[in-house]
mmCIF file of C-alpha atoms in Angstrom:
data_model
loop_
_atom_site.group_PDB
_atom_site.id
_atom_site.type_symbol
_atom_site.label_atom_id
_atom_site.label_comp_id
_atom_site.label_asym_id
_atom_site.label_seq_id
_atom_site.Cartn_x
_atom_site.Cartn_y
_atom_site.Cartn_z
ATOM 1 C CA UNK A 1 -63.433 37.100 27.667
ATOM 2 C CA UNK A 2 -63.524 40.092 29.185
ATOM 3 C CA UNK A 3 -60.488 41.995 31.347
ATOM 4 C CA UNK A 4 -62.457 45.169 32.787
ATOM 5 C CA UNK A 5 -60.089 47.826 34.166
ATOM 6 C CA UNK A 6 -60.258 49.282 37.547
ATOM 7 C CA UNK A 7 -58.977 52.714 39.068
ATOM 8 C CA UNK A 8 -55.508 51.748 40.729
ATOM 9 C CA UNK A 9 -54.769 52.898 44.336
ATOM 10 C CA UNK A 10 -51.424 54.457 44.246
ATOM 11 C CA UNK A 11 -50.352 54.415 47.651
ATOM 12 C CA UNK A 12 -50.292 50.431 46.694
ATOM 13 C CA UNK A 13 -47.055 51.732 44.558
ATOM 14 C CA UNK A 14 -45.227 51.637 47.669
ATOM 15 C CA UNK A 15 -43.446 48.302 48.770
ATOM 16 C CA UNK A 16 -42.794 49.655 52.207
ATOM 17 C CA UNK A 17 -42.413 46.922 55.067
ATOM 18 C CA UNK A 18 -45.862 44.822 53.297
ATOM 19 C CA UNK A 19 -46.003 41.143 53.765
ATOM 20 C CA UNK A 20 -45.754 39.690 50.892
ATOM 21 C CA UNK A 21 -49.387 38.170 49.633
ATOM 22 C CA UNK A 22 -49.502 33.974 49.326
ATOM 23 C CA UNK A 23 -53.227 34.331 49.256
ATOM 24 C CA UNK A 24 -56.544 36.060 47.849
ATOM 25 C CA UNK A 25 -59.498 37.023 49.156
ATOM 26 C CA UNK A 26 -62.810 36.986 46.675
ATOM 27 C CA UNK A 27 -65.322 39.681 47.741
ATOM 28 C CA UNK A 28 -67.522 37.723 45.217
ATOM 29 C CA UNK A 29 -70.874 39.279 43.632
ATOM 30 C CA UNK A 30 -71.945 42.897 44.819
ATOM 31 C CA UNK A 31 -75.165 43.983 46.568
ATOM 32 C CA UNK A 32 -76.262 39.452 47.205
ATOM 33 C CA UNK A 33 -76.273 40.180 51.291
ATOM 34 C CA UNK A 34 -78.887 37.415 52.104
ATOM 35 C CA UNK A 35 -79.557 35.761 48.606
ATOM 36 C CA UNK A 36 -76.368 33.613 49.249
ATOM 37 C CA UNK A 37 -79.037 30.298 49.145
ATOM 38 C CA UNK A 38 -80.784 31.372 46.539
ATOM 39 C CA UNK A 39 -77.754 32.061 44.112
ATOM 40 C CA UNK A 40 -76.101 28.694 45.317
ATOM 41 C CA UNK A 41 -78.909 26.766 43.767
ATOM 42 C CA UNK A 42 -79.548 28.772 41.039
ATOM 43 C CA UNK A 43 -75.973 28.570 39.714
ATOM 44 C CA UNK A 44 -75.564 24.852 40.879
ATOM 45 C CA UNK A 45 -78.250 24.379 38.520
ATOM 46 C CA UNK A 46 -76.925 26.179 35.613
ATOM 47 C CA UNK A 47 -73.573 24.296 36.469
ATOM 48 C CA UNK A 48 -74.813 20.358 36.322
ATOM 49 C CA UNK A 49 -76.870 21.364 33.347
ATOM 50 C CA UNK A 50 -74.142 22.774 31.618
ATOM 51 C CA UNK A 51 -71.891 19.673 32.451
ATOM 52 C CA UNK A 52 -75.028 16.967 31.407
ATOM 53 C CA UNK A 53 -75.672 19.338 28.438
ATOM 54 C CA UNK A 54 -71.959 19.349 26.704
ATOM 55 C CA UNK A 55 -71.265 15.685 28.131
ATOM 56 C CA UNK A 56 -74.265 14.523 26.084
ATOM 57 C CA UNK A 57 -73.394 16.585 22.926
ATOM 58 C CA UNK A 58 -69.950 14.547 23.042
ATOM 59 C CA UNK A 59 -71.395 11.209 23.606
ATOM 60 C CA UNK A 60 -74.051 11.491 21.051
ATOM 61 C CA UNK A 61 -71.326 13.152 18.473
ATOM 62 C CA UNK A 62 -68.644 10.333 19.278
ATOM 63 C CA UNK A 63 -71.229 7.266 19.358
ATOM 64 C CA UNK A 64 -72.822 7.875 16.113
ATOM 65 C CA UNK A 65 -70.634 7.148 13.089
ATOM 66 C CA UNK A 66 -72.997 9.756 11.075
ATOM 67 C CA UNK A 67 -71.456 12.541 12.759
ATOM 68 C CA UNK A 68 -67.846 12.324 12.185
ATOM 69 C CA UNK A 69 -68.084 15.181 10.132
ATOM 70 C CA UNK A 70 -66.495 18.184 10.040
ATOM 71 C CA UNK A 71 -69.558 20.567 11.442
ATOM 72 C CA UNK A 72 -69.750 17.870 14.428
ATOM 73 C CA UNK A 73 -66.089 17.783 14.788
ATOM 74 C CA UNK A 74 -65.769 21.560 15.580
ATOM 75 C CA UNK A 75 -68.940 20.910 17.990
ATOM 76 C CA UNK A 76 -67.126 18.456 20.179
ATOM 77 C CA UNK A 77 -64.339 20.813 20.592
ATOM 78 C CA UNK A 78 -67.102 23.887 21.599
ATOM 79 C CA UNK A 79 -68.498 21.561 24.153
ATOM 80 C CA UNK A 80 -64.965 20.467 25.483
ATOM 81 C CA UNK A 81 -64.779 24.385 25.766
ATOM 82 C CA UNK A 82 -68.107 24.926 27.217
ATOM 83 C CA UNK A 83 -67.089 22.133 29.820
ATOM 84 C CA UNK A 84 -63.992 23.716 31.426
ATOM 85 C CA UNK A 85 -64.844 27.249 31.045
ATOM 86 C CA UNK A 86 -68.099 26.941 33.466
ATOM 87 C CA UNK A 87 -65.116 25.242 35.153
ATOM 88 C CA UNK A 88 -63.182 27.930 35.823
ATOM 89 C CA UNK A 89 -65.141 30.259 38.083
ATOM 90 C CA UNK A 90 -68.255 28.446 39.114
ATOM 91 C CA UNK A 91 -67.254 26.030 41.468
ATOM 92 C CA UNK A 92 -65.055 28.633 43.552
ATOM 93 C CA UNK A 93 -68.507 30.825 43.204
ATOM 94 C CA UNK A 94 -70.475 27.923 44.609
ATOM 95 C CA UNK A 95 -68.153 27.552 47.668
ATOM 96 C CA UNK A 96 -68.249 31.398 48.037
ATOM 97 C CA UNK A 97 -71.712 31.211 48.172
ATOM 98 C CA UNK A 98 -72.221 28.037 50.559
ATOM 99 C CA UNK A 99 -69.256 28.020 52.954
ATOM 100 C CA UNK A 100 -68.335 31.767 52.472
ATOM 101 C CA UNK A 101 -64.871 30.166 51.731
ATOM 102 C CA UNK A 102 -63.604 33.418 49.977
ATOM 103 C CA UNK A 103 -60.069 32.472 50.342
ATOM 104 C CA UNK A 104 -58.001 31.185 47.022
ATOM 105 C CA UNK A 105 -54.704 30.610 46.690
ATOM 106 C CA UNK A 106 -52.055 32.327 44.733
ATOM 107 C CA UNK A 107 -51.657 29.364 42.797
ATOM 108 C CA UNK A 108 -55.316 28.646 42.371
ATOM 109 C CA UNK A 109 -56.085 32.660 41.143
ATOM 110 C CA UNK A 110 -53.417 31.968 38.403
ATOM 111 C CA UNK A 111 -55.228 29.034 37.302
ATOM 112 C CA UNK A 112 -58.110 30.927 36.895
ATOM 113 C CA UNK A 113 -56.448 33.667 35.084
ATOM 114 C CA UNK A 114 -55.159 31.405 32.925
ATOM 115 C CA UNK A 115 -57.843 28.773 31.826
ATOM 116 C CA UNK A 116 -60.380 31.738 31.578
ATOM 117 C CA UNK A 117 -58.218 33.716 28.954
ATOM 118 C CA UNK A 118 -57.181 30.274 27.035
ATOM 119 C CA UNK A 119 -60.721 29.060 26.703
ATOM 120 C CA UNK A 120 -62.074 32.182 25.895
ATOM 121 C CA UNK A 121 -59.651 32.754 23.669
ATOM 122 C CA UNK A 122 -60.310 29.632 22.035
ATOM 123 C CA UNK A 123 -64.200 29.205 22.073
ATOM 124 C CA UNK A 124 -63.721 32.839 20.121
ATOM 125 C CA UNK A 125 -61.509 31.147 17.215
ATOM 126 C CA UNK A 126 -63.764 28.060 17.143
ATOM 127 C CA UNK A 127 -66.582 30.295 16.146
ATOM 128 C CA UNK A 128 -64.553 31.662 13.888
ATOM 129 C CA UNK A 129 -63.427 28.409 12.235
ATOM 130 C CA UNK A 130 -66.845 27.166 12.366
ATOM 131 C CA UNK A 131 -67.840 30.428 10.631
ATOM 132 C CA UNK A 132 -65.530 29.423 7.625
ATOM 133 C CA UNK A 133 -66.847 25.584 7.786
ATOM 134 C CA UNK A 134 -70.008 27.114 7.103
ATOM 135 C CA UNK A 135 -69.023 29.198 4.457
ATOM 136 C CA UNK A 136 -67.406 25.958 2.533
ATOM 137 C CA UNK A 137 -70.449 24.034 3.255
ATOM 138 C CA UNK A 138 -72.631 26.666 1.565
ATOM 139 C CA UNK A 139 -70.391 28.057 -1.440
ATOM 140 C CA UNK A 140 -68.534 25.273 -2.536
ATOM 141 C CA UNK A 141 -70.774 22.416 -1.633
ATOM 142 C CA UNK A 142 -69.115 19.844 -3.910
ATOM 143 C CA UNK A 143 -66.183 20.310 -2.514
ATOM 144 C CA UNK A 144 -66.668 20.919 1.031
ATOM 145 C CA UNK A 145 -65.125 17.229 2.138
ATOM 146 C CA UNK A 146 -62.537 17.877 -0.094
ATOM 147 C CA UNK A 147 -61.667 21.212 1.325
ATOM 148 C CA UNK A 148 -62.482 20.443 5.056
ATOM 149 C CA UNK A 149 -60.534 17.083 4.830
ATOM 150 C CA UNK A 150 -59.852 15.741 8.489
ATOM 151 C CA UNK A 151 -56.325 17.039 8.150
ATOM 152 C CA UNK A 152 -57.076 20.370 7.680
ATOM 153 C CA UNK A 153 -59.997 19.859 10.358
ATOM 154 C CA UNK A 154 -57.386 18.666 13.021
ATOM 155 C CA UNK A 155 -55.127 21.723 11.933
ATOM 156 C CA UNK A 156 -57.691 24.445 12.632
ATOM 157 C CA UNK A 157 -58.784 23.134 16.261
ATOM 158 C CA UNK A 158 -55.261 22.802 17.126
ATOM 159 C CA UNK A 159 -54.152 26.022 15.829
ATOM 160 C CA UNK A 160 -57.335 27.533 17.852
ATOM 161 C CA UNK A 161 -56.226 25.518 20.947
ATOM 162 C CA UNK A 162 -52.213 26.258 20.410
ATOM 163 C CA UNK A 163 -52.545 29.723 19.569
ATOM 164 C CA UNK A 164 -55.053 30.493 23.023
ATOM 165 C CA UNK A 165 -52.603 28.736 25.067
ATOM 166 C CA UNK A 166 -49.954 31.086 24.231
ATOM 167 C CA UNK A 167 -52.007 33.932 24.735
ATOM 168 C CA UNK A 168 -53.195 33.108 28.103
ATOM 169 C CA UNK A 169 -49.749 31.985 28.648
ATOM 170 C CA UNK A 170 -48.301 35.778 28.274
ATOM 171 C CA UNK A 171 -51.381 37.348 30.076
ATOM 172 C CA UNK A 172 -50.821 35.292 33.312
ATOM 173 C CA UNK A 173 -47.292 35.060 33.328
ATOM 174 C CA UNK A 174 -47.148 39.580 32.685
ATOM 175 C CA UNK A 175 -50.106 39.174 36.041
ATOM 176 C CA UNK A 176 -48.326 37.030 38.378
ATOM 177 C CA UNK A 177 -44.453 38.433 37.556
ATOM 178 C CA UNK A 178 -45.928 41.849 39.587
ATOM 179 C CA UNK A 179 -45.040 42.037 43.344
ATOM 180 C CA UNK A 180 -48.079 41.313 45.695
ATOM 181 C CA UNK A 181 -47.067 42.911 48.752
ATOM 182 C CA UNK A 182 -50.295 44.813 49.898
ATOM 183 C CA UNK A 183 -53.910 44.312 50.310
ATOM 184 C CA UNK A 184 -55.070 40.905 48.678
ATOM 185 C CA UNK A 185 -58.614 41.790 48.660
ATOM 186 C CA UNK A 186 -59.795 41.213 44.675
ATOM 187 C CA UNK A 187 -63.200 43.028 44.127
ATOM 188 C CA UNK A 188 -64.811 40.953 42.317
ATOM 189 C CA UNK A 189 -65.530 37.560 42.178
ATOM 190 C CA UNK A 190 -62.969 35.198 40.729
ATOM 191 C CA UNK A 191 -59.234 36.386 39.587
ATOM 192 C CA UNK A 192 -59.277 38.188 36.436
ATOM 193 C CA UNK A 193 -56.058 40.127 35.493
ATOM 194 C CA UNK A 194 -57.400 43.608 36.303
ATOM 195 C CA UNK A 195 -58.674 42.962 39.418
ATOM 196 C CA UNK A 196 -55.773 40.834 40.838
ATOM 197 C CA UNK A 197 -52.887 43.707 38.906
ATOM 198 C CA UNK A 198 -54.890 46.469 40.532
ATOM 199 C CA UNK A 199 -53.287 44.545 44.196
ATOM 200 C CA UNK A 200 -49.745 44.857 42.787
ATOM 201 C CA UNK A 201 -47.107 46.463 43.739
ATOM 202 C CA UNK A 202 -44.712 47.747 41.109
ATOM 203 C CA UNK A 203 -45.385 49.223 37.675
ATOM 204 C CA UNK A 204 -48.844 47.881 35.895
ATOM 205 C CA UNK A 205 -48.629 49.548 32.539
ATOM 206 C CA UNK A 206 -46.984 46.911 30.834
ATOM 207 C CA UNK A 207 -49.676 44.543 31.330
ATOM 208 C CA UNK A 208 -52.376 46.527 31.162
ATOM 209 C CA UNK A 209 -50.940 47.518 27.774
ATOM 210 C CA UNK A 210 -50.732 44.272 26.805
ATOM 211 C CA UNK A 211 -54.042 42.806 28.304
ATOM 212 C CA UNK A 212 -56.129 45.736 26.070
ATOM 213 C CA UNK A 213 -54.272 45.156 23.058
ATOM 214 C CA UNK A 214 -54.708 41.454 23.541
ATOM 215 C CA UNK A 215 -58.576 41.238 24.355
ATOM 216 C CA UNK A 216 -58.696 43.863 21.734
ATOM 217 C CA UNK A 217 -57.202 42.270 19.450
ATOM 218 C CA UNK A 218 -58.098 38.837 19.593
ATOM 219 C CA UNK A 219 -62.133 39.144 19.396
ATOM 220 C CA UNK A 220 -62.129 41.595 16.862
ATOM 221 C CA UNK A 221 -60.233 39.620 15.009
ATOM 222 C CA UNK A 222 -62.453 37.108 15.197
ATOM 223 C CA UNK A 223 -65.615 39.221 14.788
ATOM 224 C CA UNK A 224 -63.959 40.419 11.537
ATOM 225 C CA UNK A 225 -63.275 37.050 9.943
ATOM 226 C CA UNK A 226 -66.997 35.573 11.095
ATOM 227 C CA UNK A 227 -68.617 38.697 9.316
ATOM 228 C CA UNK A 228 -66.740 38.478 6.476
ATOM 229 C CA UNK A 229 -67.617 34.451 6.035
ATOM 230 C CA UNK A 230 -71.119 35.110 6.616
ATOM 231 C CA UNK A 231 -71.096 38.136 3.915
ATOM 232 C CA UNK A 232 -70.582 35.499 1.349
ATOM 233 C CA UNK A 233 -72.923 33.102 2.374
ATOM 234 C CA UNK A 234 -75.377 35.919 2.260
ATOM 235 C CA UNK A 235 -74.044 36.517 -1.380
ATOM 236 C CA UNK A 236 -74.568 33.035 -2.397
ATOM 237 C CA UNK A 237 -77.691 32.079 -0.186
ATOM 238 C CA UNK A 238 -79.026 35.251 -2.875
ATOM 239 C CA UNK A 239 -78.157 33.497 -5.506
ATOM 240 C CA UNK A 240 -79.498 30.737 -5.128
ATOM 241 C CA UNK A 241 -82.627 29.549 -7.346
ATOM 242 C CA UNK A 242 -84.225 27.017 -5.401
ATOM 243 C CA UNK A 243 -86.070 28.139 -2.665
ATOM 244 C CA UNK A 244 -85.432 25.020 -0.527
ATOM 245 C CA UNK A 245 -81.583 25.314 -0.650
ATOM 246 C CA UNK A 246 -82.383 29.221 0.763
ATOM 247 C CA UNK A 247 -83.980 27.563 3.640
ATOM 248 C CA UNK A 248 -81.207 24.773 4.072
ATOM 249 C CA UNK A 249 -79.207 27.634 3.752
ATOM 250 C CA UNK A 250 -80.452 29.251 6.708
ATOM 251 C CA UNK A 251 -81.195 26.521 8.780
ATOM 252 C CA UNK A 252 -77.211 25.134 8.996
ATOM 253 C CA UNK A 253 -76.331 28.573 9.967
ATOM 254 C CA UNK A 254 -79.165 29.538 12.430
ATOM 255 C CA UNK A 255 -77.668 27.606 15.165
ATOM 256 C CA UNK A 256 -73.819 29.527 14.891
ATOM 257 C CA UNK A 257 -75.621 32.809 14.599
ATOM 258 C CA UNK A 258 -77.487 32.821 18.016
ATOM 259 C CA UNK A 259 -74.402 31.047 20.034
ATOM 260 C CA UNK A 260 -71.957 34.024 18.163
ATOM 261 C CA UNK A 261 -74.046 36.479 19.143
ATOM 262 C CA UNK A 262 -74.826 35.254 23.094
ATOM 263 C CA UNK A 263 -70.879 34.985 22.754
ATOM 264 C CA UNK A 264 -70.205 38.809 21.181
ATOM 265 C CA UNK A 265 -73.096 39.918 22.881
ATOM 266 C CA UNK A 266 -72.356 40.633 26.368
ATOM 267 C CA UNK A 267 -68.507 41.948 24.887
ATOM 268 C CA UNK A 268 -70.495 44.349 22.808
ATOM 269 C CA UNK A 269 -72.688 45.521 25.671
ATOM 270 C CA UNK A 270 -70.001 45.963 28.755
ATOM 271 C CA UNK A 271 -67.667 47.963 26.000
ATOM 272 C CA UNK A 272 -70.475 50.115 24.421
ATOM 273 C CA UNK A 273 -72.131 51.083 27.238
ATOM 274 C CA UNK A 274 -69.352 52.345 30.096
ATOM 275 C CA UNK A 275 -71.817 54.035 32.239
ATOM 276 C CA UNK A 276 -73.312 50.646 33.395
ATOM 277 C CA UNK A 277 -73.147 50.239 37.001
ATOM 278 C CA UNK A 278 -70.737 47.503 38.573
ATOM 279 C CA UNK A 279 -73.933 45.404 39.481
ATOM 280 C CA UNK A 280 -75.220 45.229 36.074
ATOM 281 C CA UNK A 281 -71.575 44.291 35.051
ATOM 282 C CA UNK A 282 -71.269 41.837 36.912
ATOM 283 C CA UNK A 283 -74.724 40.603 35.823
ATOM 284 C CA UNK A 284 -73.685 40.977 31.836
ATOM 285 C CA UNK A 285 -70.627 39.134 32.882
ATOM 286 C CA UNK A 286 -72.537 36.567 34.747
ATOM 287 C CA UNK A 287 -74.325 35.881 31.736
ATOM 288 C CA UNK A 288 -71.410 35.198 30.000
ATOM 289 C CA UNK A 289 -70.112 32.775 32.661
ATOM 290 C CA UNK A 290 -72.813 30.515 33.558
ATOM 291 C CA UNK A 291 -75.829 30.633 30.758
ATOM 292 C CA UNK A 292 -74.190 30.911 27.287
ATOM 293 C CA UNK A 293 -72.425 27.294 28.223
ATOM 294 C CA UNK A 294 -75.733 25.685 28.722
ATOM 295 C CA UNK A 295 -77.584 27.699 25.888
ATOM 296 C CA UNK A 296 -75.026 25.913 23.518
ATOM 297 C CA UNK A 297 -75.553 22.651 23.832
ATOM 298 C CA UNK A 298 -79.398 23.480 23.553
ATOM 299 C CA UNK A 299 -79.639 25.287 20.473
ATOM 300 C CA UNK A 300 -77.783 22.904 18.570
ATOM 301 C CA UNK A 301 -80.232 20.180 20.100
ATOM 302 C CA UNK A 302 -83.166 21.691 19.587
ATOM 303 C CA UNK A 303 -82.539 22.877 15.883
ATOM 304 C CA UNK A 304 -80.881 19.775 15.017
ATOM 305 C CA UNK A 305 -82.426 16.371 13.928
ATOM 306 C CA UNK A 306 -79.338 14.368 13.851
ATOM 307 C CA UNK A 307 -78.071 14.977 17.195
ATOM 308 C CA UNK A 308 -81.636 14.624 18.622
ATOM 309 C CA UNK A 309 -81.990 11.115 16.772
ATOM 310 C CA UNK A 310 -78.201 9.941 18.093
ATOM 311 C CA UNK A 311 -79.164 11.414 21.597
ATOM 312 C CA UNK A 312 -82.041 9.183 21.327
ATOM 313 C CA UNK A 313 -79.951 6.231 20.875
ATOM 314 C CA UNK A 314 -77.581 6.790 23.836
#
């Protein structure tokens, strides 16, 4: 979930005799002057696979009694994720694309604002707490259902879905407090909270203060906690004297490592690498948007015999 800054304009400082903005305008994806077609299809296609893809993860999971685990539980709640956050952007994008409808809504940029940073924010501490369900799984195997009873299960999605929602909460609500009383052209292409605060009128340091800290803070939080369950289950994986647990080992975590790291990855890329161009930006971001929400679904399908067998059965 990534809040990119961009270079304010400081005659926008001045309220002067402005109308006050009720309205956006998206300039959408750079440098796409006569691939509009082209894109529409392309992401329509990522889109409906994306919603099949996580809708089938869900029925399979919820259908078959052998998956009301705790692994499977944390799943559903991913794909739940998955589902709304190719929500947020994609169909605006679409009609961008299509009808070169570029106009949203105040109300319908705060949306966006908001659902982006809460499911972000929340599909980064469910691969965290999957992470640690992992980590019980592998070092304390004979306890595992003891540990990961459904109680504690229930606790850690809600405390990953509670916890976003007050997070994206204080993001949008620091955003859409500023005075809009200039240009309501957002350079990019849906509301995020640097493009929309670099429109505002008054003061911006507050939230921009508070939007680093809090993108900061929350994903390397995460990061932290991940690598720290996964040093262990290196440790014990190690130890281990029977070459088939190794690989049983490595199999149940195989699957969390790749969608972690299509997850960190594009972060890690846009913040190490500053020079990148706004194009290839916007492509990293892209990425992030549209593919890593279909790629979920089909890693843990294609590395995973008990979904494929209840998808079977659907």
């Amino acid at each position: 979930f990534i809040s990119l800054p961009y270079p304010r304009n400081e005659a926008q400082m001045a309220l002067g005799n402005h109308t006050m903005v009720t309205h956006f305008i998206l300039l959408g994806i750079p440098n796409t002057d006569g691939l509009q077609t082209i894109l529409f299809f392309t992401f329509l296609a990522f889109y409906l696979c994306t919603l099949l893809g996580n809708l089938l993860i869900l029925s399979a999971v919820l259908g078959d009694p052998r998956l009301h685990t705790p692994m499977y539980f944390f799943l559903c709640n991913l794909a739940v994720v998955d589902l709304g956050f190719s929500s947020v952007s994609i169909p605006k994008l679409l009609a961008n694309l299509w009808a070169k409808n570029r106009i949203i809504s105040m109300g319908g940029c705060m949306s966006q604002v908001f659902f982006y940073h809460f499911l972000a924010s929340t599909e980064c501490l469910l691969y965290t707490v999957m992470a640690y369900d992992r980590y019980v799984a592998i070092c304390h195997p004979l306890r595992y259902l003891l540990i990961m009873n459904r109680r504690v299960c229930v606790l850690l999605a809600a405390g990953a879905w509670i916890t976003s929602s007050f997070h994206a909460t204080i993001l949008a609500s620091l955003t859409f407090t500023l005075p809009y009383c200039g240009s309501n052209v957002i350079d990019y292409f849906f509301c995020d909270i640097f493009p929309v605060a670099k429109l505002a009128c008054g003061d911006t340091h507050i939230i921009e203060t508070v939007t680093f800290t809090n993108t900061g803070l929350v994903p390397m939080t995460c990061f932290s906690l991940i690598l720290a369950s996964y040093i262990r289950i290196v440790y014990s994986v190690v130890k281990m004297n029977s070459a088939e647990g190794r690989r049983k080992a490595a199999s149940t975590c195989a699957s969390h490592l790749v969608v972690v790291t299509l997850f960190f990855g594009p972060c890690a890329v846009i913040y190490t690498q500053p020079q990148l161009s706004k194009v290839m930006v916007t492509a990293v971001e892209l990425f992030g948007y549209i593919v890593t929400p279909l790629l979920n679904p089909v890693i843990y399908t294609l590395r995973n015999k008990e979904v494929k067998d209840a998808l079977r059965k659907l």
